[in-house]
């Protein structure tokens, strides 16, 4: 079995800003706080994808930006709306394990580095990923995976398991609330070292007490993408 890469190795794979969505310059990206401490969006707006998209669009225009990003290891209230995450208070999952890029539906999603399609699936259900793609990366004897969630349905027919993709290749498109788990359009991007036995899926939200494990198994995507200053 291949070794897991170090954080330094992941960072060495790219030399600067490396997008996973196409059509926006780095200068138009702006950080977005969706943690339990944020005050930009009310709970009712967070729970309504149409209102959330309208509010984010207005906010981006005010800020002179086009893409909102953020969320790695963020505790969020938005997941309280779905039983997919909330079985009871003690078992609640609200720790976000990847980073989100909020942009219009049908925005192209691109591979940041070369890889092979590991699996695709439509993870249906309120609050779930919807259409999801996983890439496997084998580089210099190291193995890791990247996950792309909340895609469009057409994305599932764009590629097949085993297909090779190059850095910059289009691998999907952002889905809308009708198919993406009922969220405002965005990409959930996540790095995973040990995929365990998952196929077409992997937890993107965990319990707060599981943070130590997921910090190790799901490194900060900024190491690879460099969308914000260190």
mmCIF file of N, CA, C and O in Angstrom, residues 73-141:
data_model
loop_
_atom_site.group_PDB
_atom_site.id
_atom_site.type_symbol
_atom_site.label_atom_id
_atom_site.label_comp_id
_atom_site.label_asym_id
_atom_site.label_seq_id
_atom_site.Cartn_x
_atom_site.Cartn_y
_atom_site.Cartn_z
ATOM 1 N N UNK A 73 -12.522 23.000 9.077
ATOM 2 C CA UNK A 73 -12.591 22.738 10.512
ATOM 3 C C UNK A 73 -13.442 23.782 11.247
ATOM 4 O O UNK A 73 -13.197 24.121 12.398
ATOM 5 N N UNK A 74 -14.490 24.225 10.565
ATOM 6 C CA UNK A 74 -15.401 25.225 11.107
ATOM 7 C C UNK A 74 -16.608 24.534 11.738
ATOM 8 O O UNK A 74 -17.210 23.658 11.124
ATOM 9 N N UNK A 75 -16.983 24.935 12.948
ATOM 10 C CA UNK A 75 -18.223 24.470 13.564
ATOM 11 C C UNK A 75 -19.364 25.307 13.003
ATOM 12 O O UNK A 75 -19.332 26.544 13.067
ATOM 13 N N UNK A 76 -20.390 24.645 12.442
ATOM 14 C CA UNK A 76 -21.450 25.348 11.733
ATOM 15 C C UNK A 76 -22.837 24.993 12.270
ATOM 16 O O UNK A 76 -23.086 23.858 12.667
ATOM 17 N N UNK A 77 -23.737 25.980 12.162
ATOM 18 C CA UNK A 77 -25.124 25.771 12.562
ATOM 19 C C UNK A 77 -25.973 25.235 11.411
ATOM 20 O O UNK A 77 -27.018 24.613 11.634
ATOM 21 N N UNK A 78 -25.534 25.432 10.169
ATOM 22 C CA UNK A 78 -26.349 25.087 9.009
ATOM 23 C C UNK A 78 -26.768 23.618 8.993
ATOM 24 O O UNK A 78 -27.832 23.269 8.477
ATOM 25 N N UNK A 79 -25.966 22.750 9.607
ATOM 26 C CA UNK A 79 -26.277 21.323 9.575
ATOM 27 C C UNK A 79 -27.371 20.927 10.561
ATOM 28 O O UNK A 79 -27.893 19.811 10.497
ATOM 29 N N UNK A 80 -27.733 21.837 11.455
ATOM 30 C CA UNK A 80 -28.793 21.530 12.414
ATOM 31 C C UNK A 80 -30.145 21.312 11.736
ATOM 32 O O UNK A 80 -31.064 20.754 12.335
ATOM 33 N N UNK A 81 -30.274 21.750 10.498
ATOM 34 C CA UNK A 81 -31.553 21.651 9.798
ATOM 35 C C UNK A 81 -31.859 20.248 9.305
ATOM 36 O O UNK A 81 -32.994 19.935 8.957
ATOM 37 N N UNK A 82 -30.851 19.370 9.239
ATOM 38 C CA UNK A 82 -31.018 18.074 8.594
ATOM 39 C C UNK A 82 -30.742 16.922 9.547
ATOM 40 O O UNK A 82 -29.705 16.904 10.231
ATOM 41 N N UNK A 83 -31.619 15.924 9.557
ATOM 42 C CA UNK A 83 -31.385 14.718 10.352
ATOM 43 C C UNK A 83 -30.221 13.895 9.814
ATOM 44 O O UNK A 83 -29.773 12.959 10.478
ATOM 45 N N UNK A 84 -29.730 14.234 8.638
ATOM 46 C CA UNK A 84 -28.526 13.586 8.116
ATOM 47 C C UNK A 84 -27.341 13.832 9.058
ATOM 48 O O UNK A 84 -26.428 13.016 9.140
ATOM 49 N N UNK A 85 -27.387 14.946 9.795
ATOM 50 C CA UNK A 85 -26.297 15.306 10.698
ATOM 51 C C UNK A 85 -26.710 15.297 12.164
ATOM 52 O O UNK A 85 -25.861 15.219 13.039
ATOM 53 N N UNK A 86 -28.016 15.384 12.435
ATOM 54 C CA UNK A 86 -28.492 15.608 13.798
ATOM 55 C C UNK A 86 -29.384 14.458 14.248
ATOM 56 O O UNK A 86 -30.583 14.467 14.026
ATOM 57 N N UNK A 87 -28.767 13.448 14.871
ATOM 58 C CA UNK A 87 -29.554 12.356 15.424
ATOM 59 C C UNK A 87 -29.950 12.676 16.865
ATOM 60 O O UNK A 87 -31.076 12.438 17.273
ATOM 61 N N UNK A 88 -29.031 13.207 17.625
ATOM 62 C CA UNK A 88 -29.317 13.758 18.947
ATOM 63 C C UNK A 88 -28.180 14.713 19.282
ATOM 64 O O UNK A 88 -27.161 14.751 18.601
ATOM 65 N N UNK A 89 -28.353 15.496 20.319
ATOM 66 C CA UNK A 89 -27.391 16.559 20.617
ATOM 67 C C UNK A 89 -25.991 16.013 20.864
ATOM 68 O O UNK A 89 -24.994 16.591 20.437
ATOM 69 N N UNK A 90 -25.892 14.876 21.537
ATOM 70 C CA UNK A 90 -24.578 14.317 21.858
ATOM 71 C C UNK A 90 -23.842 13.819 20.617
ATOM 72 O O UNK A 90 -22.618 13.820 20.567
ATOM 73 N N UNK A 91 -24.599 13.362 19.605
ATOM 74 C CA UNK A 91 -23.995 12.799 18.409
ATOM 75 C C UNK A 91 -23.986 13.781 17.224
ATOM 76 O O UNK A 91 -23.646 13.410 16.113
ATOM 77 N N UNK A 92 -24.358 15.032 17.468
ATOM 78 C CA UNK A 92 -24.485 16.016 16.395
ATOM 79 C C UNK A 92 -23.181 16.177 15.621
ATOM 80 O O UNK A 92 -22.109 16.308 16.205
ATOM 81 N N UNK A 93 -23.310 16.187 14.305
ATOM 82 C CA UNK A 93 -22.160 16.454 13.435
ATOM 83 C C UNK A 93 -22.269 17.890 12.916
ATOM 84 O O UNK A 93 -23.226 18.228 12.229
ATOM 85 N N UNK A 94 -21.307 18.716 13.250
ATOM 86 C CA UNK A 94 -21.311 20.093 12.757
ATOM 87 C C UNK A 94 -19.914 20.638 12.483
ATOM 88 O O UNK A 94 -19.735 21.842 12.275
ATOM 89 N N UNK A 95 -18.901 19.768 12.471
ATOM 90 C CA UNK A 95 -17.516 20.161 12.186
ATOM 91 C C UNK A 95 -17.232 19.925 10.707
ATOM 92 O O UNK A 95 -17.187 18.782 10.245
ATOM 93 N N UNK A 96 -17.031 20.991 9.963
ATOM 94 C CA UNK A 96 -16.850 20.913 8.515
ATOM 95 C C UNK A 96 -15.410 20.546 8.181
ATOM 96 O O UNK A 96 -14.471 21.207 8.621
ATOM 97 N N UNK A 97 -15.227 19.498 7.374
ATOM 98 C CA UNK A 97 -13.902 18.904 7.165
ATOM 99 C C UNK A 97 -13.196 19.367 5.898
ATOM 100 O O UNK A 97 -12.027 19.045 5.698
ATOM 101 N N UNK A 98 -13.897 20.083 5.040
ATOM 102 C CA UNK A 98 -13.278 20.556 3.805
ATOM 103 C C UNK A 98 -13.371 22.060 3.707
ATOM 104 O O UNK A 98 -13.537 22.760 4.710
ATOM 105 N N UNK A 99 -13.251 22.551 2.478
ATOM 106 C CA UNK A 99 -13.435 23.979 2.222
ATOM 107 C C UNK A 99 -14.500 24.135 1.147
ATOM 108 O O UNK A 99 -14.598 23.300 0.239
ATOM 109 N N UNK A 100 -15.325 25.157 1.280
ATOM 110 C CA UNK A 100 -16.380 25.430 0.310
ATOM 111 C C UNK A 100 -16.008 26.622 -0.559
ATOM 112 O O UNK A 100 -15.429 27.600 -0.072
ATOM 113 N N UNK A 101 -16.384 26.530 -1.835
ATOM 114 C CA UNK A 101 -16.247 27.645 -2.761
ATOM 115 C C UNK A 101 -17.642 27.959 -3.287
ATOM 116 O O UNK A 101 -18.228 27.160 -4.026
ATOM 117 N N UNK A 102 -18.177 29.101 -2.896
ATOM 118 C CA UNK A 102 -19.547 29.494 -3.242
ATOM 119 C C UNK A 102 -19.525 30.298 -4.535
ATOM 120 O O UNK A 102 -18.928 31.377 -4.609
ATOM 121 N N UNK A 103 -20.161 29.766 -5.567
ATOM 122 C CA UNK A 103 -20.175 30.370 -6.900
ATOM 123 C C UNK A 103 -21.452 29.912 -7.607
ATOM 124 O O UNK A 103 -22.138 29.005 -7.135
ATOM 125 N N UNK A 104 -21.785 30.509 -8.763
ATOM 126 C CA UNK A 104 -23.040 30.161 -9.430
ATOM 127 C C UNK A 104 -23.122 28.705 -9.877
ATOM 128 O O UNK A 104 -22.103 28.062 -10.164
ATOM 129 N N UNK A 105 -24.344 28.177 -9.929
ATOM 130 C CA UNK A 105 -24.573 26.838 -10.481
ATOM 131 C C UNK A 105 -24.027 26.770 -11.902
ATOM 132 O O UNK A 105 -24.024 27.756 -12.636
ATOM 133 N N UNK A 106 -23.539 25.600 -12.256
ATOM 134 C CA UNK A 106 -22.942 25.292 -13.563
ATOM 135 C C UNK A 106 -21.533 25.845 -13.726
ATOM 136 O O UNK A 106 -20.924 25.708 -14.795
ATOM 137 N N UNK A 107 -20.973 26.467 -12.688
ATOM 138 C CA UNK A 107 -19.557 26.838 -12.739
ATOM 139 C C UNK A 107 -18.722 25.577 -12.929
ATOM 140 O O UNK A 107 -18.904 24.590 -12.207
ATOM 141 N N UNK A 108 -17.784 25.558 -13.899
ATOM 142 C CA UNK A 108 -16.961 24.363 -14.097
ATOM 143 C C UNK A 108 -16.042 24.090 -12.906
ATOM 144 O O UNK A 108 -15.473 25.011 -12.311
ATOM 145 N N UNK A 109 -15.924 22.818 -12.570
ATOM 146 C CA UNK A 109 -15.016 22.350 -11.530
ATOM 147 C C UNK A 109 -13.826 21.693 -12.227
ATOM 148 O O UNK A 109 -14.001 20.904 -13.156
ATOM 149 N N UNK A 110 -12.613 22.019 -11.795
ATOM 150 C CA UNK A 110 -11.416 21.507 -12.457
ATOM 151 C C UNK A 110 -10.525 20.768 -11.454
ATOM 152 O O UNK A 110 -10.547 21.046 -10.252
ATOM 153 N N UNK A 111 -9.760 19.829 -11.978
ATOM 154 C CA UNK A 111 -8.820 19.085 -11.144
ATOM 155 C C UNK A 111 -7.620 19.969 -10.826
ATOM 156 O O UNK A 111 -7.006 20.513 -11.742
ATOM 157 N N UNK A 112 -7.255 20.133 -9.559
ATOM 158 C CA UNK A 112 -6.103 20.973 -9.230
ATOM 159 C C UNK A 112 -4.780 20.322 -9.599
ATOM 160 O O UNK A 112 -3.803 21.011 -9.901
ATOM 161 N N UNK A 113 -4.735 18.995 -9.544
ATOM 162 C CA UNK A 113 -3.556 18.224 -9.940
ATOM 163 C C UNK A 113 -4.032 16.963 -10.661
ATOM 164 O O UNK A 113 -5.227 16.640 -10.630
ATOM 165 N N UNK A 114 -3.117 16.278 -11.297
ATOM 166 C CA UNK A 114 -3.478 15.066 -12.025
ATOM 167 C C UNK A 114 -3.957 13.970 -11.077
ATOM 168 O O UNK A 114 -3.557 13.898 -9.915
ATOM 169 N N UNK A 115 -4.838 13.118 -11.596
ATOM 170 C CA UNK A 115 -5.333 12.009 -10.800
ATOM 171 C C UNK A 115 -6.114 11.030 -11.640
ATOM 172 O O UNK A 115 -6.163 11.135 -12.864
ATOM 173 N N UNK A 116 -6.722 10.076 -10.957
ATOM 174 C CA UNK A 116 -7.541 9.052 -11.598
ATOM 175 C C UNK A 116 -8.892 9.038 -10.899
ATOM 176 O O UNK A 116 -8.968 9.173 -9.674
ATOM 177 N N UNK A 117 -9.960 8.895 -11.682
ATOM 178 C CA UNK A 117 -11.286 8.847 -11.085
ATOM 179 C C UNK A 117 -11.418 7.571 -10.250
ATOM 180 O O UNK A 117 -11.363 6.461 -10.777
ATOM 181 N N UNK A 118 -11.552 7.753 -8.953
ATOM 182 C CA UNK A 118 -11.730 6.615 -8.055
ATOM 183 C C UNK A 118 -13.178 6.150 -8.062
ATOM 184 O O UNK A 118 -13.454 4.951 -8.189
ATOM 185 N N UNK A 119 -14.122 7.090 -7.944
ATOM 186 C CA UNK A 119 -15.531 6.718 -7.871
ATOM 187 C C UNK A 119 -16.407 7.949 -8.019
ATOM 188 O O UNK A 119 -15.977 9.086 -7.784
ATOM 189 N N UNK A 120 -17.651 7.693 -8.412
ATOM 190 C CA UNK A 120 -18.677 8.722 -8.531
ATOM 191 C C UNK A 120 -19.962 8.180 -7.928
ATOM 192 O O UNK A 120 -20.220 6.976 -7.989
ATOM 193 N N UNK A 121 -20.771 9.071 -7.364
ATOM 194 C CA UNK A 121 -22.045 8.636 -6.799
ATOM 195 C C UNK A 121 -22.964 9.835 -6.635
ATOM 196 O O UNK A 121 -22.501 10.977 -6.514
ATOM 197 N N UNK A 122 -24.254 9.557 -6.622
ATOM 198 C CA UNK A 122 -25.228 10.584 -6.277
ATOM 199 C C UNK A 122 -25.691 10.315 -4.854
ATOM 200 O O UNK A 122 -26.531 9.438 -4.612
ATOM 201 N N UNK A 123 -25.114 11.060 -3.921
ATOM 202 C CA UNK A 123 -25.450 10.898 -2.507
ATOM 203 C C UNK A 123 -26.683 11.748 -2.202
ATOM 204 O O UNK A 123 -26.593 12.879 -1.727
ATOM 205 N N UNK A 124 -27.840 11.162 -2.504
ATOM 206 C CA UNK A 124 -29.088 11.894 -2.404
ATOM 207 C C UNK A 124 -29.509 12.075 -0.946
ATOM 208 O O UNK A 124 -29.083 11.349 -0.062
ATOM 209 N N UNK A 125 -30.377 13.054 -0.738
ATOM 210 C CA UNK A 125 -30.925 13.284 0.593
ATOM 211 C C UNK A 125 -30.723 14.714 1.041
ATOM 212 O O UNK A 125 -29.736 15.370 0.688
ATOM 213 N N UNK A 126 -31.650 15.192 1.828
ATOM 214 C CA UNK A 126 -31.616 16.556 2.334
ATOM 215 C C UNK A 126 -30.371 16.772 3.180
ATOM 216 O O UNK A 126 -30.173 16.097 4.194
ATOM 217 N N UNK A 127 -29.498 17.687 2.753
ATOM 218 C CA UNK A 127 -28.276 17.976 3.489
ATOM 219 C C UNK A 127 -27.078 17.161 3.060
ATOM 220 O O UNK A 127 -25.965 17.413 3.538
ATOM 221 N N UNK A 128 -27.266 16.192 2.164
ATOM 222 C CA UNK A 128 -26.164 15.348 1.719
ATOM 223 C C UNK A 128 -25.390 16.037 0.593
ATOM 224 O O UNK A 128 -25.681 17.166 0.219
ATOM 225 N N UNK A 129 -24.413 15.322 0.011
ATOM 226 C CA UNK A 129 -23.564 15.883 -1.045
ATOM 227 C C UNK A 129 -24.272 16.043 -2.386
ATOM 228 O O UNK A 129 -23.856 16.848 -3.211
ATOM 229 N N UNK A 130 -25.281 15.192 -2.663
ATOM 230 C CA UNK A 130 -25.750 15.103 -4.037
ATOM 231 C C UNK A 130 -24.658 14.464 -4.895
ATOM 232 O O UNK A 130 -23.847 13.658 -4.409
ATOM 233 N N UNK A 131 -24.559 14.805 -6.187
ATOM 234 C CA UNK A 131 -23.531 14.226 -7.056
ATOM 235 C C UNK A 131 -22.123 14.517 -6.538
ATOM 236 O O UNK A 131 -21.790 15.653 -6.201
ATOM 237 N N UNK A 132 -21.327 13.452 -6.483
ATOM 238 C CA UNK A 132 -20.009 13.507 -5.841
ATOM 239 C C UNK A 132 -18.973 12.769 -6.670
ATOM 240 O O UNK A 132 -19.247 11.705 -7.219
ATOM 241 N N UNK A 133 -17.784 13.331 -6.732
ATOM 242 C CA UNK A 133 -16.659 12.720 -7.452
ATOM 243 C C UNK A 133 -15.473 12.607 -6.511
ATOM 244 O O UNK A 133 -15.178 13.531 -5.744
ATOM 245 N N UNK A 134 -14.779 11.473 -6.586
ATOM 246 C CA UNK A 134 -13.539 11.274 -5.841
ATOM 247 C C UNK A 134 -12.419 10.965 -6.810
ATOM 248 O O UNK A 134 -12.550 10.093 -7.677
ATOM 249 N N UNK A 135 -11.294 11.694 -6.672
ATOM 250 C CA UNK A 135 -10.087 11.410 -7.445
ATOM 251 C C UNK A 135 -9.054 10.753 -6.540
ATOM 252 O O UNK A 135 -8.919 11.109 -5.364
ATOM 253 N N UNK A 136 -8.340 9.799 -7.105
ATOM 254 C CA UNK A 136 -7.200 9.181 -6.423
ATOM 255 C C UNK A 136 -5.922 9.774 -7.005
ATOM 256 O O UNK A 136 -5.793 9.912 -8.221
ATOM 257 N N UNK A 137 -4.985 10.106 -6.129
ATOM 258 C CA UNK A 137 -3.710 10.674 -6.556
ATOM 259 C C UNK A 137 -2.573 9.763 -6.077
ATOM 260 O O UNK A 137 -2.477 9.471 -4.882
ATOM 261 N N UNK A 138 -1.772 9.303 -7.006
ATOM 262 C CA UNK A 138 -0.596 8.485 -6.709
ATOM 263 C C UNK A 138 0.617 9.228 -7.236
ATOM 264 O O UNK A 138 0.826 9.330 -8.446
ATOM 265 N N UNK A 139 1.435 9.760 -6.327
ATOM 266 C CA UNK A 139 2.562 10.592 -6.721
ATOM 267 C C UNK A 139 3.786 10.212 -5.900
ATOM 268 O O UNK A 139 3.755 10.263 -4.660
ATOM 269 N N UNK A 140 4.845 9.815 -6.576
ATOM 270 C CA UNK A 140 6.113 9.484 -5.913
ATOM 271 C C UNK A 140 5.939 8.481 -4.771
ATOM 272 O O UNK A 140 6.576 8.584 -3.724
ATOM 273 N N UNK A 141 5.054 7.515 -4.974
ATOM 274 C CA UNK A 141 4.844 6.480 -3.977
ATOM 275 C C UNK A 141 3.855 6.849 -2.883
ATOM 276 O O UNK A 141 3.569 6.034 -2.009
#
